Coordinates of C-alpha atoms in Angstrom, one line a residue:
Chain A
M1 CA 0.2 0.0 0.0
K2 CA 1.9 2.9 -1.5
L3 CA 1.3 6.3 0.5
R4 CA 0.3 9.0 -2.0
R5 CA -0.8 12.1 -0.4
S6 CA 1.4 14.6 -2.0
M7 CA 2.8 14.8 -5.5
L8 CA 5.0 17.9 -5.6
F9 CA 5.1 19.5 -9.5
L10 CA 8.5 20.5 -10.4
P11 CA 9.1 22.4 -13.7
G12 CA 11.5 20.0 -15.7
A13 CA 13.2 23.1 -17.1
N14 CA 14.5 24.3 -14.0
A15 CA 18.0 22.7 -13.1
A16 CA 18.1 23.7 -9.3
M17 CA 14.8 22.5 -8.2
L18 CA 15.8 19.3 -10.1
S19 CA 18.8 19.4 -8.1
T20 CA 17.5 19.6 -4.6
A21 CA 13.8 18.8 -4.6
F22 CA 14.4 15.5 -3.0
V23 CA 15.1 17.1 0.3
Y24 CA 11.4 18.1 0.5
K25 CA 10.4 14.1 0.8
P26 CA 6.8 14.6 -0.7
D27 CA 5.6 11.0 -1.5
S28 CA 6.1 11.3 -5.2
I29 CA 7.6 13.9 -7.2
M30 CA 6.6 14.9 -10.4
F31 CA 8.8 16.2 -13.1
D32 CA 6.8 18.6 -15.4
L33 CA 7.6 18.5 -19.4
E34 CA 4.1 20.0 -20.2
D35 CA 2.8 23.3 -19.2
A36 CA 5.6 24.4 -17.1
V37 CA 8.2 24.3 -19.9
S38 CA 8.3 26.7 -22.8
L39 CA 8.3 25.3 -26.5
R40 CA 11.8 26.5 -27.1
E41 CA 13.3 24.7 -24.1
K42 CA 11.5 21.0 -24.3
D43 CA 14.6 19.2 -25.5
A44 CA 16.8 21.0 -22.5
A45 CA 13.7 19.9 -20.1
R46 CA 13.9 16.3 -21.4
L47 CA 17.2 15.5 -21.0
L48 CA 17.5 17.2 -17.4
V49 CA 14.6 15.2 -16.2
F50 CA 16.2 11.9 -18.2
H51 CA 19.4 12.3 -16.1
A52 CA 17.4 13.4 -13.1
L53 CA 15.6 10.2 -13.1
Q54 CA 19.0 8.3 -12.8
N55 CA 20.5 10.4 -9.9
P56 CA 20.8 8.2 -7.1
A57 CA 19.3 11.2 -4.8
Y58 CA 15.9 10.1 -6.3
R59 CA 15.7 6.2 -5.8
D60 CA 13.8 6.3 -2.7
I61 CA 11.1 8.7 -3.6
E62 CA 8.7 7.7 -6.2
T63 CA 9.1 9.7 -9.7
V64 CA 6.3 10.6 -11.6
V65 CA 6.9 12.7 -15.1
R66 CA 4.1 14.6 -16.9
I67 CA 4.8 14.4 -20.6
N68 CA 3.4 16.4 -23.5
P69 CA 0.0 14.6 -25.2
L70 CA 1.0 12.2 -27.7
N71 CA -0.6 14.3 -30.3
T72 CA 2.0 16.9 -29.8
P73 CA 5.4 16.7 -31.2
F74 CA 6.9 16.1 -27.9
G75 CA 4.8 13.5 -26.4
L76 CA 6.7 10.4 -27.8
D77 CA 9.9 11.9 -27.3
D78 CA 9.3 12.4 -23.7
L79 CA 8.1 9.2 -23.2
E80 CA 11.1 7.5 -25.0
A81 CA 13.4 9.5 -22.6
V82 CA 11.3 9.0 -19.2
V83 CA 10.8 5.0 -19.6
R84 CA 14.2 4.4 -20.7
A85 CA 15.6 6.4 -17.6
G86 CA 13.4 3.9 -15.5
V87 CA 10.6 6.4 -14.2
D88 CA 8.3 5.0 -11.9
V89 CA 4.9 6.4 -13.5
V90 CA 4.2 8.5 -16.6
R91 CA 1.2 10.9 -16.1
L92 CA -0.6 11.5 -19.2
P93 CA -2.2 14.7 -19.4
K94 CA -5.6 15.6 -20.9
T95 CA -6.9 12.3 -20.9
D96 CA -10.4 12.0 -22.5
S97 CA -11.0 8.2 -22.9
A98 CA -9.7 5.2 -22.2
E99 CA -8.2 5.3 -26.1
D100 CA -5.8 7.6 -24.9
V101 CA -4.6 5.3 -22.0
W102 CA -4.5 2.4 -24.5
Q103 CA -2.2 4.4 -27.0
L104 CA -0.2 5.3 -24.2
E105 CA 0.3 2.0 -23.0
K106 CA 1.1 0.6 -26.4
E107 CA 4.0 2.8 -26.7
V108 CA 5.6 2.5 -23.3
E109 CA 5.5 -1.4 -24.0
R110 CA 7.5 -0.5 -27.1
I111 CA 10.1 1.4 -25.5
E112 CA 10.5 -1.2 -22.6
R113 CA 11.1 -3.9 -25.2
A114 CA 13.5 -1.4 -27.0
G115 CA 15.2 -0.3 -24.0
G116 CA 15.9 -3.3 -22.1
R117 CA 13.5 -2.8 -19.6
E118 CA 11.1 -5.1 -17.7
V119 CA 7.7 -5.1 -19.7
G120 CA 5.1 -3.7 -16.9
S121 CA 7.6 -1.9 -14.8
T122 CA 6.4 1.1 -15.7
R123 CA 3.3 2.5 -13.9
L124 CA 0.5 5.0 -15.5
M125 CA -1.5 7.5 -14.2
A126 CA -4.3 9.6 -16.2
A127 CA -5.2 13.5 -15.9
I128 CA -8.6 14.2 -16.2
E129 CA -8.9 17.6 -17.6
S130 CA -12.3 17.9 -19.4
A131 CA -15.9 17.4 -19.2
S132 CA -15.2 14.3 -21.6
G133 CA -12.7 13.1 -19.1
V134 CA -15.0 13.1 -16.2
V135 CA -17.8 11.5 -17.9
N136 CA -15.3 8.7 -19.2
A137 CA -13.6 8.6 -15.7
L138 CA -14.4 4.7 -14.9
S139 CA -13.5 3.6 -18.6
I140 CA -10.3 5.7 -18.1
A141 CA -9.4 4.3 -14.4
K142 CA -10.4 0.5 -15.5
A143 CA -8.4 1.0 -19.3
S144 CA -5.0 -0.5 -17.9
P145 CA -3.4 -2.9 -14.9
R146 CA -0.6 -0.3 -15.4
L147 CA -2.7 2.9 -13.6
I148 CA -1.8 3.7 -10.1
G149 CA -4.2 6.5 -10.3
I150 CA -6.3 9.2 -11.9
A151 CA -6.0 12.7 -11.1
L152 CA -8.4 15.6 -11.5
A153 CA -6.8 18.6 -13.1
G154 CA -8.7 22.1 -12.4
F155 CA -7.5 24.8 -14.4
D156 CA -8.4 23.1 -18.0
Y157 CA -11.6 21.4 -16.4
V158 CA -13.3 24.8 -15.3
M159 CA -12.3 26.6 -18.6
D160 CA -14.0 23.5 -20.6
M161 CA -16.8 24.1 -18.1
Q162 CA -16.9 27.6 -18.9
T163 CA -16.7 28.6 -15.5
E164 CA -13.6 29.7 -13.0
R165 CA -12.0 28.4 -10.0
G166 CA -14.0 29.4 -7.0
D167 CA -15.0 27.7 -3.5
G168 CA -14.9 24.4 -4.9
T169 CA -18.6 24.2 -6.3
E170 CA -17.4 24.4 -9.5
L171 CA -15.5 21.0 -9.1
F172 CA -18.1 19.3 -7.1
Y173 CA -19.4 16.8 -9.8
A174 CA -15.8 16.2 -10.9
R175 CA -14.3 15.4 -7.7
C176 CA -17.2 13.0 -7.0
A177 CA -17.0 11.6 -10.4
V178 CA -13.2 11.0 -10.4
L179 CA -13.2 9.8 -7.0
H180 CA -15.8 7.2 -7.6
A181 CA -14.1 6.2 -10.6
A182 CA -10.8 5.3 -8.6
R183 CA -12.5 3.3 -6.1
A184 CA -14.6 1.5 -8.6
A185 CA -11.4 0.6 -10.4
G186 CA -9.2 0.0 -6.9
I187 CA -6.6 2.7 -7.8
D188 CA -5.7 6.2 -6.3
A189 CA -7.4 9.4 -6.3
F190 CA -5.5 12.9 -6.5
D191 CA -7.0 16.4 -6.4
V192 CA -6.3 19.4 -7.9
V193 CA -3.3 21.9 -6.9
Y194 CA -4.2 24.7 -4.9
S195 CA -2.3 27.8 -6.7
D196 CA -2.5 30.5 -4.1
V197 CA 0.7 29.2 -1.9
N198 CA 0.0 32.2 0.6
D199 CA -3.3 31.2 1.6
E200 CA -2.3 28.5 4.1
E201 CA -6.1 28.8 5.3
G202 CA -7.8 28.4 2.2
F203 CA -5.3 25.8 1.5
L204 CA -6.2 23.4 4.2
R205 CA -9.9 24.1 3.9
E206 CA -9.3 22.5 0.6
V207 CA -7.5 19.6 2.1
E208 CA -10.0 18.9 4.9
L209 CA -12.8 18.6 2.2
I210 CA -10.6 16.4 -0.5
K211 CA -9.7 14.4 2.8
R212 CA -13.5 13.7 3.9
L213 CA -14.5 12.8 0.0
G214 CA -11.8 10.3 0.2
F215 CA -9.0 11.8 -1.8
N216 CA -5.6 9.9 -1.3
G217 CA -3.8 13.0 -1.7
K218 CA -3.1 16.2 -3.4
S219 CA -1.0 17.8 -6.3
L220 CA 1.3 20.4 -5.0
I221 CA 2.9 23.2 -6.8
N222 CA 5.2 24.4 -3.6
P223 CA 7.3 22.5 -1.1
R224 CA 5.8 24.4 1.7
Q225 CA 2.4 22.8 1.1
I226 CA 3.8 19.2 1.7
E227 CA 4.2 19.5 5.6
L228 CA 0.5 21.5 5.9
L229 CA -0.8 18.5 3.6
H230 CA 1.2 15.7 5.5
N231 CA -0.3 17.0 9.1
A232 CA -3.6 17.4 7.7
Y233 CA -3.6 13.6 6.6
A234 CA -2.3 12.6 9.9
P235 CA -3.9 11.0 12.4
T236 CA -4.8 11.9 15.9
E237 CA -3.5 10.2 18.9
E238 CA -7.0 8.8 19.6
E239 CA -7.5 7.5 16.2
V240 CA -3.8 5.8 16.1
E241 CA -4.6 4.4 19.7
Y242 CA -7.8 2.8 18.4
A243 CA -6.0 1.4 15.1
G244 CA -3.6 -0.1 17.2
R245 CA -6.2 -2.0 19.0
V246 CA -8.0 -2.8 16.0
I247 CA -5.0 -4.5 14.2
A248 CA -4.1 -6.3 17.8
A249 CA -7.6 -7.7 17.5
A250 CA -7.1 -8.8 14.1
E251 CA -4.1 -10.8 14.7
A252 CA -5.5 -12.4 17.8
A253 CA -8.5 -13.6 16.1
E254 CA -6.3 -14.9 13.2
R255 CA -3.8 -16.7 16.2
D256 CA -6.8 -18.3 17.7
G257 CA -8.4 -19.2 13.9
L258 CA -11.7 -17.1 14.7
G259 CA -13.2 -15.9 11.4
V260 CA -15.0 -12.8 13.7
I261 CA -13.0 -10.3 14.9
A262 CA -14.6 -8.5 18.2
L263 CA -13.2 -5.5 19.6
N264 CA -15.2 -4.1 22.8
G265 CA -18.0 -6.2 21.9
K266 CA -18.4 -4.9 18.7
M267 CA -17.9 -6.8 15.4
I268 CA -14.8 -5.6 13.1
D269 CA -14.7 -6.4 9.3
A270 CA -12.2 -6.4 6.7
P271 CA -12.9 -2.6 5.6
I272 CA -12.2 -1.4 9.3
V273 CA -9.1 -3.7 9.6
N274 CA -7.7 -1.8 6.1
H275 CA -8.5 1.7 7.6
A276 CA -6.6 0.8 10.6
R277 CA -3.7 -0.1 8.6
R278 CA -3.8 3.1 6.7
T279 CA -4.0 5.1 9.9
L280 CA -0.7 3.7 11.1
Q281 CA 0.7 3.7 7.7
R282 CA 0.1 7.6 8.0
A283 CA 1.3 8.0 11.6
Q284 CA 4.3 6.1 10.7
A285 CA 4.9 8.5 8.0
S286 CA 4.6 11.7 9.8
G287 CA 3.6 11.3 13.4
T288 CA 0.3 12.5 14.7
R289 CA -1.7 15.8 13.8
Q290 CA 0.0 18.7 15.5
Chain B
M1 CA 28.3 13.9 -33.9
Q2 CA 29.5 17.3 -36.0
I3 CA 29.1 20.5 -34.8
L4 CA 27.4 22.1 -37.5
K5 CA 26.5 25.8 -35.9
Q6 CA 26.5 27.8 -32.9
A7 CA 24.4 26.7 -30.1
I8 CA 23.4 27.7 -26.3
A9 CA 22.0 25.3 -23.5
G10 CA 21.3 26.0 -19.8
T11 CA 21.4 29.1 -17.8
L12 CA 23.4 31.1 -15.3
E13 CA 21.2 30.5 -12.3
S14 CA 23.0 28.9 -9.3
S15 CA 23.0 25.2 -9.7
D16 CA 22.8 25.6 -13.1
L17 CA 25.6 25.8 -16.1
M18 CA 25.6 27.5 -19.6
V19 CA 27.3 25.8 -22.4
K20 CA 28.1 27.4 -25.7
V21 CA 29.3 25.2 -28.5
A22 CA 30.2 26.7 -31.8
P23 CA 32.3 24.7 -35.0
S24 CA 35.9 24.8 -34.8
A25 CA 38.1 26.7 -37.5
D26 CA 40.7 24.2 -37.2
D27 CA 38.9 20.8 -36.4
A28 CA 40.3 20.7 -32.9
L29 CA 38.5 20.0 -29.9
E30 CA 38.7 22.8 -27.8
V31 CA 37.0 22.9 -24.0
I32 CA 37.2 25.6 -21.7
V33 CA 35.5 25.4 -18.3
H34 CA 35.2 28.2 -15.9
S35 CA 33.6 27.6 -12.4
E36 CA 33.1 29.2 -9.4
V37 CA 34.0 26.1 -7.6
I38 CA 36.8 25.4 -10.2
K39 CA 39.6 24.6 -7.4
Q40 CA 37.4 22.1 -5.7
F41 CA 35.6 20.6 -8.6
G42 CA 37.5 21.8 -11.6
A43 CA 38.7 18.1 -12.6
Q44 CA 35.3 16.4 -12.0
I45 CA 33.5 18.7 -14.0
R46 CA 36.0 18.4 -16.9
K47 CA 36.3 14.8 -16.6
V48 CA 32.0 15.0 -16.8
V49 CA 32.2 17.3 -20.1
D50 CA 35.0 15.1 -21.5
D51 CA 33.0 11.9 -20.9
T52 CA 29.6 13.6 -22.1
L53 CA 31.6 14.8 -25.5
R54 CA 33.1 11.3 -26.2
Q55 CA 29.8 9.3 -25.6
L56 CA 28.5 11.9 -28.4
D57 CA 31.5 11.2 -30.4
V58 CA 32.0 14.9 -30.7
R59 CA 35.8 15.3 -32.2
A60 CA 36.0 19.1 -33.4
G61 CA 34.5 22.2 -31.8
S62 CA 34.9 25.0 -29.5
I63 CA 33.1 24.2 -25.9
V64 CA 33.2 26.9 -23.5
I65 CA 31.2 26.0 -20.2
E66 CA 30.1 28.7 -17.3
D67 CA 29.3 26.5 -14.3
K68 CA 27.4 27.8 -11.2
G69 CA 27.8 24.7 -8.9
A70 CA 25.9 22.4 -11.2
L71 CA 25.4 18.5 -10.4
D72 CA 26.9 16.2 -12.7
C73 CA 23.8 14.9 -14.1
V74 CA 22.8 18.5 -14.8
I75 CA 26.4 19.2 -16.7
R76 CA 25.6 16.0 -18.7
A77 CA 22.0 17.4 -19.6
R78 CA 23.3 20.9 -20.4
V79 CA 26.4 19.5 -22.7
Q80 CA 24.2 16.9 -24.4
T81 CA 21.4 19.6 -25.4
A82 CA 24.1 22.0 -26.4
V83 CA 25.6 19.6 -28.6
L84 CA 22.5 18.2 -30.0
R85 CA 21.1 21.7 -31.0
A86 CA 24.4 22.4 -32.5
A87 CA 24.8 19.2 -34.6
D88 CA 20.8 19.6 -35.8
A89 CA 20.0 16.2 -34.2
S90 CA 16.2 16.1 -33.8
Q91 CA 16.0 12.4 -32.7
P92 CA 18.5 11.7 -30.1
N93 CA 19.7 8.1 -29.6
W94 CA 19.0 7.6 -26.2
E95 CA 21.3 4.7 -25.3
K96 CA 24.1 7.0 -26.1
L97 CA 23.0 9.8 -23.6
S98 CA 22.6 7.5 -20.5

């Protein structure tokens, strides 16, 4: 069960950020070759990311690369570079249908074979950025066993919906649709970036909302947001104590060969045990909520 | 790989470097490295640049490096970008770039 609360965006053309970002310890680092890179620097960013992915400093952090769409002159070259460099996850932007994922999957497999990488070792995630993508979220989420998650990307989506970012009402349906699709497919769901890095209060309000909805985490654009997010996702001491008792009861029931787990006279079922495991995992990663 | 025209890659920001590549008038390979950390890391920077040029089979040209404390992986990426731009190579051979 990989913890994916924070996915930190880094502009692929920024050498200084690529050289230091691992120190912030997000759950995943996402090198961006798409919107954060100007057209004339696409080749330079691709090579910077190609080498950063092979830097031992990134060995212990999940690496994600947002490539350019495959229907642009840059998408396939991006894919060639990052798959050969051993990226953990390729993030496909502007995913409108399952066909987009199938096309990506086919190219990834070709490059894995040509580059001598294990077929299936490159995982995928799809970013949903349009009304079509939201409507097709379930078929996208189920399109490939390589998918680790789907992400809602807010800016393009609200443009497509002819609205703008506000208090979250404009994202309500899309968040619920993407989240349900991810859960039905058994993969992770990631929320949009919060672009006002100076508004901690607004950021935390949004984090609280998406956490309660059930998102695994959020895309981030500033390292300052990592600790805030991790703390908001951290369980309270009471939650950790209860989770510990649930796991102890489950282990005792298994030891004694009992099919039913009981704690303080109440029956505990598998989803509660899984939730307790996630609680302990979050506590282990960043302690209890401050 | 043949240097056909002038090309530049990188920036002069901290942790980066700027690489200027130009064709050579006398078919020689000339590499000049300027760095803020030349005393501590000059030899290592030069080694990374030479290895990268060898990998790309660059035998002639003028290569000028202005280093601002870049990591080896950044040096490799910037030198490769400048050379590929100077050689008009739109399809890099990824196996040679690792």
